[in-house]
CSV table of C-alpha atoms and ligand atoms in Angstrom, one decimal:
chain,number,residue,atom,x,y,z
A,1,MET,CA,31.3,-19.1,-12.9
A,2,SER,CA,27.6,-19.2,-13.7
A,3,THR,CA,25.8,-22.5,-13.6
A,4,ALA,CA,22.9,-21.1,-15.6
A,5,HIS,CA,21.5,-23.4,-18.2
A,6,ILE,CA,19.1,-22.2,-21.0
A,7,THR,CA,16.8,-23.9,-23.5
A,8,LEU,CA,14.8,-22.5,-26.3
A,9,ASP,CA,11.5,-24.0,-27.5
A,10,ALA,CA,11.3,-25.3,-31.0
A,11,ARG,CA,10.0,-22.0,-32.5
A,12,GLY,CA,12.4,-19.8,-30.6
A,13,ARG,CA,9.5,-17.9,-28.9
A,14,HIS,CA,10.3,-18.9,-25.3
A,15,LEU,CA,13.5,-19.1,-23.5
A,16,THR,CA,13.8,-21.1,-20.3
A,17,LEU,CA,16.5,-20.3,-17.8
A,18,GLN,CA,17.6,-22.7,-15.1
A,19,ASP,CA,19.6,-20.8,-12.6
A,20,GLN,CA,20.3,-21.2,-8.9
A,21,ASN,CA,17.8,-24.0,-8.6
A,22,ARG,CA,15.0,-22.0,-10.2
A,23,GLU,CA,13.4,-22.3,-13.6
A,24,ARG,CA,11.9,-19.3,-15.3
A,25,SER,CA,10.5,-18.9,-18.8
A,26,PHE,CA,10.7,-15.6,-20.8
A,27,ALA,CA,8.8,-14.6,-23.9
A,28,ALA,CA,11.1,-13.6,-26.8
A,29,LEU,CA,9.1,-10.3,-27.2
A,30,TRP,CA,9.7,-9.5,-23.5
A,31,LEU,CA,13.4,-10.1,-23.8
A,32,ARG,CA,13.5,-7.9,-26.9
A,33,GLU,CA,11.5,-5.0,-25.6
A,34,ARG,CA,13.6,-5.0,-22.4
A,35,ALA,CA,17.0,-5.5,-24.0
A,36,PRO,CA,19.4,-3.6,-21.8
A,37,ASP,CA,21.3,-1.8,-24.6
A,38,THR,CA,21.4,1.8,-25.7
A,39,ASP,CA,19.5,1.1,-28.9
A,40,THR,CA,16.6,-0.1,-26.9
A,41,LEU,CA,16.7,1.8,-23.6
A,42,ASP,CA,18.0,5.3,-22.8
A,43,ALA,CA,21.3,4.9,-21.0
A,44,GLN,CA,20.5,7.6,-18.4
A,45,THR,CA,16.8,7.1,-17.6
A,46,GLY,CA,16.3,3.5,-18.6
A,47,GLN,CA,13.2,4.6,-20.5
A,48,ARG,CA,12.4,2.8,-23.7
A,49,LEU,CA,13.5,4.3,-27.0
A,50,ILE,CA,11.9,1.8,-29.4
A,51,GLU,CA,8.1,1.5,-29.8
A,52,ALA,CA,7.4,-1.9,-28.3
A,53,ALA,CA,4.0,-2.1,-29.9
A,54,GLN,CA,5.6,-2.1,-33.3
A,55,LEU,CA,7.8,-5.2,-32.7
A,56,PRO,CA,6.7,-8.1,-34.9
A,57,LEU,CA,4.4,-10.4,-33.0
A,58,ASP,CA,6.1,-13.5,-34.5
A,59,LEU,CA,9.5,-12.3,-33.3
A,60,THR,CA,11.8,-15.2,-32.3
A,61,ILE,CA,15.2,-15.8,-30.6
A,62,GLU,CA,17.6,-17.1,-33.1
A,63,GLU,CA,20.6,-17.6,-30.9
A,64,ALA,CA,21.0,-17.7,-27.1
A,65,LYS,CA,24.1,-18.4,-25.2
A,66,VAL,CA,25.3,-18.0,-21.6
A,67,GLU,CA,28.7,-16.3,-21.4
A,68,GLY,CA,29.9,-16.0,-17.8
A,69,ASP,CA,27.2,-13.9,-16.0
A,70,MET,CA,25.7,-12.7,-19.2
A,71,LEU,CA,23.1,-14.1,-21.6
A,72,ARG,CA,23.9,-13.3,-25.3
A,73,LEU,CA,20.8,-13.1,-27.5
A,74,GLN,CA,20.1,-12.6,-31.2
A,75,PHE,CA,16.6,-12.0,-32.3
A,76,SER,CA,14.9,-12.5,-35.7
A,77,ASP,CA,14.8,-8.7,-36.2
A,78,ALA,CA,18.6,-8.9,-36.3
A,79,HIS,CA,18.9,-7.2,-32.9
A,80,ARG,CA,21.6,-8.5,-30.6
A,81,THR,CA,21.9,-7.8,-26.9
A,82,MET,CA,23.6,-9.0,-23.7
A,83,PHE,CA,21.4,-9.6,-20.6
A,84,PRO,CA,23.0,-9.7,-17.1
A,85,LEU,CA,21.7,-13.0,-15.7
A,86,ALA,CA,21.1,-11.2,-12.4
A,87,THR,CA,18.4,-8.9,-14.0
A,88,LEU,CA,16.5,-12.0,-15.2
A,89,ARG,CA,16.7,-13.6,-11.7
A,90,ASP,CA,15.2,-10.5,-10.2
A,91,ALA,CA,12.6,-9.9,-12.9
A,92,GLY,CA,9.1,-9.7,-11.4
A,93,GLU,CA,7.1,-12.8,-11.3
A,94,VAL,CA,3.5,-13.6,-10.3
A,95,SER,CA,3.2,-14.2,-6.6
A,96,LYS,CA,1.1,-17.0,-5.1
A,97,SER,CA,0.7,-15.4,-1.7
A,98,ASP,CA,-2.2,-13.1,-0.8
A,99,THR,CA,0.3,-10.4,0.3
A,100,PRO,CA,4.0,-9.8,-0.3
A,101,GLU,CA,5.9,-12.3,1.8
A,102,ASP,CA,7.5,-9.8,4.2
A,103,LEU,CA,4.3,-8.1,5.3
A,104,VAL,CA,3.4,-8.9,8.9
A,105,LEU,CA,-0.3,-9.5,9.3
A,106,TRP,CA,-1.4,-9.1,12.9
A,107,ASP,CA,-4.4,-9.3,15.3
A,108,ALA,CA,-5.1,-8.3,18.9
A,109,GLY,CA,-2.2,-10.5,20.0
A,110,LEU,CA,0.4,-8.2,18.4
A,111,ALA,CA,2.9,-8.1,21.3
A,112,THR,CA,5.1,-5.2,20.4
A,113,LEU,CA,3.8,-2.2,18.5
A,114,PRO,CA,6.1,-0.8,15.8
A,115,GLU,CA,7.6,2.4,17.1
A,116,ALA,CA,9.9,5.1,15.9
A,117,ASP,CA,11.5,8.2,17.4
A,118,PHE,CA,10.7,11.5,15.8
A,119,ALA,CA,14.1,13.2,16.3
A,120,ALA,CA,16.0,10.1,15.2
A,121,ALA,CA,14.0,9.7,12.0
A,122,LEU,CA,14.5,13.4,11.3
A,123,GLU,CA,18.2,13.3,11.7
A,124,SER,CA,19.2,9.8,10.5
A,125,ASP,CA,18.4,8.3,7.1
A,126,ALA,CA,18.8,4.8,8.6
A,127,ARG,CA,16.2,5.5,11.3
A,128,LEU,CA,13.9,7.1,8.7
A,129,LEU,CA,14.2,3.9,6.6
A,130,ASP,CA,13.5,1.8,9.7
A,131,MET,CA,10.3,3.8,10.3
A,132,LEU,CA,9.1,3.5,6.7
A,133,GLU,CA,9.9,-0.2,6.7
A,134,ALA,CA,7.9,-0.7,9.9
A,135,LEU,CA,5.0,1.2,8.3
A,136,ARG,CA,5.2,-1.0,5.2
A,137,CYS,CA,5.3,-4.3,7.1
A,138,TYR,CA,2.7,-3.5,9.8
A,139,GLY,CA,0.6,-0.8,8.2
A,140,PHE,CA,1.2,1.6,11.1
A,141,VAL,CA,3.9,3.0,13.3
A,142,ARG,CA,3.7,4.9,16.6
A,143,VAL,CA,6.1,7.8,16.7
A,144,ARG,CA,7.3,9.3,20.0
A,145,GLY,CA,8.9,12.7,20.7
A,146,VAL,CA,6.8,14.8,18.3
A,147,PRO,CA,7.1,18.5,18.9
A,148,GLY,CA,4.1,19.9,20.7
A,149,ASP,CA,3.3,22.8,18.4
A,150,GLU,CA,0.3,22.6,16.1
A,151,ASP,CA,2.2,21.6,13.0
A,152,GLY,CA,4.7,19.6,14.9
A,153,MET,CA,4.5,16.7,12.4
A,154,GLN,CA,5.5,18.9,9.4
A,155,ALA,CA,9.2,18.5,9.7
A,156,LEU,CA,9.0,14.8,9.4
A,157,ILE,CA,6.4,14.9,6.6
A,158,ASP,CA,8.9,17.2,4.7
A,159,ARG,CA,11.4,14.3,4.9
A,160,ILE,CA,9.1,12.0,3.1
A,161,GLY,CA,6.8,13.7,0.6
A,162,PRO,CA,4.4,16.6,0.2
A,163,LEU,CA,1.5,16.9,2.5
A,164,ARG,CA,-1.7,16.1,0.7
A,165,ARG,CA,-3.9,19.2,0.8
A,166,THR,CA,-7.7,18.6,0.7
A,167,ASN,CA,-10.7,20.8,0.9
A,168,TRP,CA,-10.1,20.8,4.7
A,169,GLY,CA,-6.7,22.2,4.3
A,170,GLY,CA,-3.3,20.7,5.2
A,171,ILE,CA,-2.8,19.6,8.8
A,172,ALA,CA,-6.2,19.9,10.2
A,173,ASP,CA,-7.8,19.7,13.7
A,174,VAL,CA,-9.6,16.6,14.9
A,175,LYS,CA,-11.3,17.9,18.0
A,176,SER,CA,-14.8,18.1,19.4
A,177,VAL,CA,-16.6,21.2,18.2
A,178,PRO,CA,-20.3,22.2,18.6
A,179,GLN,CA,-21.0,22.6,14.9
A,180,ALA,CA,-19.4,19.3,13.7
A,181,TYR,CA,-19.4,18.8,9.9
A,182,ASP,CA,-18.1,15.4,10.4
A,183,LEU,CA,-18.7,12.7,13.1
A,184,THR,CA,-14.9,12.8,13.8
A,185,MET,CA,-15.5,16.1,15.6
A,186,THR,CA,-18.0,14.7,18.1
A,187,GLN,CA,-17.4,12.8,21.3
A,188,ARG,CA,-18.9,9.6,20.1
A,189,GLY,CA,-17.0,6.5,19.4
A,190,LEU,CA,-16.0,5.9,15.8
A,191,GLU,CA,-16.4,2.4,14.2
A,192,PRO,CA,-13.4,1.1,12.4
A,193,HIS,CA,-13.1,2.8,9.0
A,194,THR,CA,-10.8,3.9,6.3
A,195,ASP,CA,-10.6,7.6,5.7
A,196,ASN,CA,-12.1,9.4,2.7
A,197,PRO,CA,-12.9,6.6,0.3
A,198,TYR,CA,-14.9,9.2,-1.6
A,199,ARG,CA,-11.7,10.8,-2.8
A,200,ASP,CA,-9.7,9.9,-5.9
A,201,PRO,CA,-7.0,9.1,-5.1
A,202,ILE,CA,-7.9,8.0,-1.6
A,203,PRO,CA,-5.3,9.5,0.9
A,204,GLY,CA,-2.5,6.9,1.3
A,205,TYR,CA,-1.3,7.5,4.8
A,206,ILE,CA,-2.9,9.2,7.8
A,207,TRP,CA,-0.7,11.1,10.1
A,208,LEU,CA,-2.4,11.6,13.5
A,209,HIS,CA,-0.7,13.8,16.0
A,210,CYS,CA,-1.8,14.0,19.7
A,211,LEU,CA,-1.5,17.5,21.2
A,212,THR,CA,-3.6,16.8,24.4
A,213,ASN,CA,-5.6,13.8,25.4
A,214,ALA,CA,-7.0,14.6,28.8
A,215,ALA,CA,-10.3,13.0,27.9
A,216,ASP,CA,-11.6,9.9,29.7
A,217,GLY,CA,-11.8,7.2,26.9
A,218,GLY,CA,-11.0,8.1,23.4
A,219,ASP,CA,-8.5,5.2,22.8
A,220,SER,CA,-7.4,4.7,19.3
A,221,THR,CA,-8.4,1.3,17.8
A,222,LEU,CA,-6.6,-0.3,15.0
A,223,VAL,CA,-7.5,-3.4,12.9
A,224,ASP,CA,-5.4,-4.9,10.2
A,225,GLY,CA,-7.7,-5.0,7.2
A,226,PHE,CA,-5.6,-7.5,5.4
A,227,MET,CA,-5.8,-9.9,8.3
A,228,ALA,CA,-9.6,-9.4,8.4
A,229,ALA,CA,-9.8,-10.0,4.6
A,230,ARG,CA,-7.7,-13.1,4.9
A,231,ARG,CA,-9.9,-14.5,7.7
A,232,LEU,CA,-13.0,-13.8,5.6
A,233,ARG,CA,-11.5,-15.7,2.7
A,234,GLU,CA,-10.6,-18.6,4.9
A,235,GLU,CA,-14.0,-18.9,6.5
A,236,SER,CA,-16.2,-17.9,3.6
A,237,PRO,CA,-14.7,-17.7,0.1
A,238,GLU,CA,-18.1,-16.6,-1.4
A,239,HIS,CA,-18.3,-13.6,1.0
A,240,PHE,CA,-14.7,-12.7,0.1
A,241,GLU,CA,-15.3,-13.0,-3.6
A,242,CYS,CA,-18.4,-10.9,-3.3
A,243,LEU,CA,-16.6,-8.1,-1.6
A,244,THR,CA,-13.8,-8.1,-4.1
A,245,GLN,CA,-16.2,-7.9,-7.1
A,246,LEU,CA,-19.0,-5.6,-6.2
A,247,ALA,CA,-17.9,-2.0,-6.3
A,248,THR,CA,-19.8,0.3,-3.9
A,249,GLU,CA,-19.9,4.1,-3.9
A,250,PHE,CA,-18.8,6.6,-1.3
A,251,LEU,CA,-20.1,10.2,-1.1
A,252,TYR,CA,-19.2,13.3,0.8
A,253,THR,CA,-21.1,16.6,0.4
A,254,ASP,CA,-21.2,19.9,2.1
A,255,ASP,CA,-22.0,23.5,1.1
A,256,THR,CA,-18.9,23.8,-1.1
A,257,THR,CA,-17.8,20.2,-1.9
A,258,HIS,CA,-19.2,17.2,-3.7
A,259,LEU,CA,-16.8,14.2,-3.6
A,260,GLU,CA,-17.7,10.7,-4.8
A,261,SER,CA,-15.7,7.7,-5.7
A,262,GLU,CA,-16.3,4.0,-6.0
A,263,GLY,CA,-14.5,0.7,-5.4
A,264,PRO,CA,-14.9,-2.7,-3.7
A,265,LEU,CA,-14.5,-3.1,0.1
A,266,ILE,CA,-11.7,-5.6,-0.6
A,267,GLU,CA,-9.6,-4.7,-3.7
A,268,LEU,CA,-7.0,-7.1,-5.2
A,269,ASP,CA,-4.1,-6.2,-7.3
A,270,SER,CA,-3.4,-7.7,-10.8
A,271,GLN,CA,-1.8,-10.7,-9.1
A,272,GLY,CA,-4.7,-11.4,-6.9
A,273,ARG,CA,-3.0,-10.1,-3.8
A,274,LEU,CA,-4.7,-7.9,-1.2
A,275,HIS,CA,-4.2,-4.4,-2.4
A,276,ARG,CA,-6.6,-2.1,-0.5
A,277,VAL,CA,-9.6,-2.2,1.8
A,278,ARG,CA,-12.4,0.3,2.2
A,279,PHE,CA,-14.9,0.7,4.9
A,280,SER,CA,-16.8,3.8,5.7
A,281,ASN,CA,-20.3,3.2,7.0
A,282,ARG,CA,-21.0,6.9,7.2
A,283,THR,CA,-20.3,7.7,3.6
A,284,GLU,CA,-21.1,4.5,1.7
A,285,ARG,CA,-24.0,4.6,-0.8
A,286,VAL,CA,-24.3,1.2,-2.4
A,287,PRO,CA,-26.2,1.4,-5.7
A,288,ALA,CA,-29.6,-0.2,-5.9
A,289,HIS,CA,-28.4,-3.4,-7.6
A,290,ASP,CA,-30.7,-6.4,-8.1
A,291,PRO,CA,-32.1,-7.6,-4.7
A,292,ASP,CA,-30.4,-11.0,-5.0
A,293,VAL,CA,-27.0,-9.3,-5.7
A,294,LEU,CA,-27.5,-7.0,-2.7
A,295,GLU,CA,-28.6,-9.9,-0.5
A,296,ARG,CA,-25.2,-11.5,-1.1
A,297,TYR,CA,-23.4,-8.2,-0.6
A,298,TYR,CA,-25.2,-7.4,2.7
A,299,ALA,CA,-24.4,-10.8,4.1
A,300,ALA,CA,-20.7,-10.6,3.1
A,301,ARG,CA,-20.4,-7.0,4.4
A,302,GLN,CA,-22.0,-8.0,7.7
A,303,ARG,CA,-19.5,-10.8,8.2
A,304,PHE,CA,-16.6,-8.5,7.3
A,305,TYR,CA,-17.9,-5.9,9.7
A,306,GLU,CA,-18.2,-8.5,12.5
A,307,LEU,CA,-14.5,-9.4,11.9
A,308,ILE,CA,-13.3,-5.8,11.9
A,309,ILE,CA,-15.1,-4.9,15.1
A,310,SER,CA,-14.1,-8.1,16.9
A,311,ASN,CA,-11.9,-8.0,20.0
A,312,GLU,CA,-9.8,-10.7,18.4
A,313,LEU,CA,-8.6,-8.4,15.7
A,314,THR,CA,-8.5,-5.1,17.5
A,315,VAL,CA,-5.4,-3.4,19.0
A,316,HIS,CA,-6.2,-0.6,21.5
A,317,LEU,CA,-3.8,2.2,22.3
A,318,LYS,CA,-4.0,5.6,23.8
A,319,LEU,CA,-1.9,8.3,22.2
A,320,ASP,CA,-0.2,10.6,24.7
A,321,PRO,CA,0.7,14.2,24.0
A,322,GLY,CA,3.8,14.3,21.9
A,323,GLU,CA,3.0,11.1,20.1
A,324,MET,CA,1.6,10.3,16.7
A,325,LEU,CA,0.4,7.5,14.6
A,326,ILE,CA,1.1,7.0,10.9
A,327,MET,CA,-1.4,4.6,9.4
A,328,ASP,CA,-1.7,3.0,6.0
A,329,ASN,CA,-5.2,4.0,4.9
A,330,TYR,CA,-5.2,1.3,2.2
A,331,ARG,CA,-4.8,-1.4,4.8
A,332,LEU,CA,-5.8,-0.4,8.3
A,333,PHE,CA,-9.2,0.3,9.8
A,334,HIS,CA,-9.0,2.8,12.5
A,335,GLY,CA,-11.5,4.0,15.0
A,336,ARG,CA,-11.8,5.3,18.6
A,337,THR,CA,-13.7,4.6,21.7
A,338,ALA,CA,-16.2,7.2,22.9
A,339,PHE,CA,-14.9,9.8,25.3
A,340,GLN,CA,-16.1,12.3,27.9
A,341,LEU,CA,-14.4,15.6,27.9
A,342,GLU,CA,-15.7,16.7,31.4
A,343,GLY,CA,-13.4,19.7,31.4
A,344,GLY,CA,-10.4,17.9,29.8
A,345,VAL,CA,-9.3,18.5,26.2
A,346,ARG,CA,-8.7,16.0,23.4
A,347,HIS,CA,-6.9,17.7,20.6
A,348,MET,CA,-5.5,15.8,17.7
A,349,ARG,CA,-4.1,17.1,14.4
A,350,GLN,CA,-4.3,15.1,11.2
A,351,GLY,CA,-2.7,15.2,7.8
A,352,TYR,CA,-2.4,13.0,4.8
A,353,VAL,CA,0.6,11.9,2.7
A,354,ASP,CA,0.3,10.0,-0.6
A,355,ARG,CA,1.5,6.5,-1.1
A,356,ASP,CA,3.7,7.1,-4.1
A,357,SER,CA,5.9,9.6,-2.5
A,358,THR,CA,6.2,7.5,0.7
A,359,ALA,CA,7.2,4.4,-1.3
A,360,SER,CA,9.6,6.4,-3.4
A,361,ARG,CA,11.3,7.8,-0.3
A,362,ARG,CA,11.6,4.3,1.2
A,363,ARG,CA,13.1,2.8,-2.0
A,364,MET,CA,15.5,5.7,-2.4
A,365,LEU,CA,16.7,5.3,1.2
A,366,GLN,CA,17.2,1.6,0.6
A,367,THR,CA,19.3,2.3,-2.4
A,368,LEU,CA,21.3,5.0,-0.8
A,369,LEU,CA,22.0,3.1,2.4
A,370,SER,CA,22.9,-0.2,0.6
A,371,THR,CA,25.3,1.8,-1.6
A,372,THR,CA,26.8,3.5,1.4
A,373,SER,CA,27.3,0.3,3.3
A,374,LYS,CA,28.9,-1.3,0.3
A,375,GLU,CA,31.3,1.6,0.0
A,376,GLU,CA,32.1,1.4,3.7
A,377,LEU,CA,33.0,-2.3,3.3
A,378,GLN,CA,35.4,-1.6,0.5
B,1,FE2,FE1,-10.6,8.5,10.4
C-alpha cells in the first residue's frame, strides 16, 4: 500500500507529492503533456501525439487522488489520466552535484586501473556492460587480449556502435613517419590534450590499440579532466567561471581539409554539471577579444594547464602489444612521454566511436540484463 500524500496549490497549478520521505513538486502542464495514456502518448514508441505547445498556459489540475500505486488526475481541459507513482519518483530532477553521483573522479593515486578482457566483452553481454560501465565511471578502460592484426579492435567496436570515419579514414595508424602531418606522428612527447576539438561533433571515445611498443619511453599519460576542473573550481572560482564562459576556437587545415569549431575549455550542462573539457594547444586559436578579457582567460588557462600537467593528477601507463585503451574524449586529457625508436617500433592504431551509440548500447544492455535476471528469479 502506497504511503504517498499529495497536495495541490490553491490555483491547481502545482501538485506536490510526498512519497518515500521525499517531496517533489510538478507543474500541471508537465503532468498533462506527459500523461501516460494513449490519447497523449503513442503506445508503442512513447512519443507524444498531442502538440504540447498548444496546451492552454493557464491549465490547472481539477482533481488529484492517490489510488494504490497510481495517481488519478483530472485537468481543466477535461483530460483524465492515471500516473504510476513510480514514474514520478524517477522523473529527472536538477542535480546539485558537479557530476552524476556515481562517477569516480580520480587522480595519480588511482590504485587499480579499470580493465576488461577483449574476448569476454565480445562473447558476454554482462562483461560488455561491465566494460561500458567502467568507461562511464572512470572515463577510460584498459582492454587486454586484443587480436594483433591491424584492425583487431573492429570486432569489439561492432558490438557497440559504428566506427566514426573522419578525413583520416576509419581505424588509422598512429606511428612515427618522416612526413608527419600531425605531431602525433613524431617521436616527441605530447602534452595532455583532447582529440579533435575542431570537429563537430567532437569524437566521443578514442580507441587506441597497441600493436608494437618496443620504443624506449612513449608511456601513455591520462588525466581526469573533471577532477582538474573540480580542483580549479575549488581553488579559484573566477578562473573556473572564465573557462566555462569564454568560448575559444580550434582549427585544423591541410591541403584538402578545413575543420573549425568552438567551445569553452570547461563546458557545463544545463544543470551546471561538468559536461565536457577541451584542451588542444596545437590547434587552439583564441579570438582577439578585448585585452582585459584575454588577460583573465590566459591566467585561467595557465592555471588549468598547470593542473593537467601536474604529477598529482597524472596516471602513467605503458600499453603492451595486444592491449588497448578506450578513452572518453569529453572527459580525459591524454598524452604521451617522448620516446626514442632506436631500431624499435612503436605502432598504435586509433579509431573513434561516438557517444550516443556507446551510451545507447550501455542502456540497452542494462535493460536486457535486468529483464533477464528478473525472469531468472521467477
Ligand atoms: Fe590524441
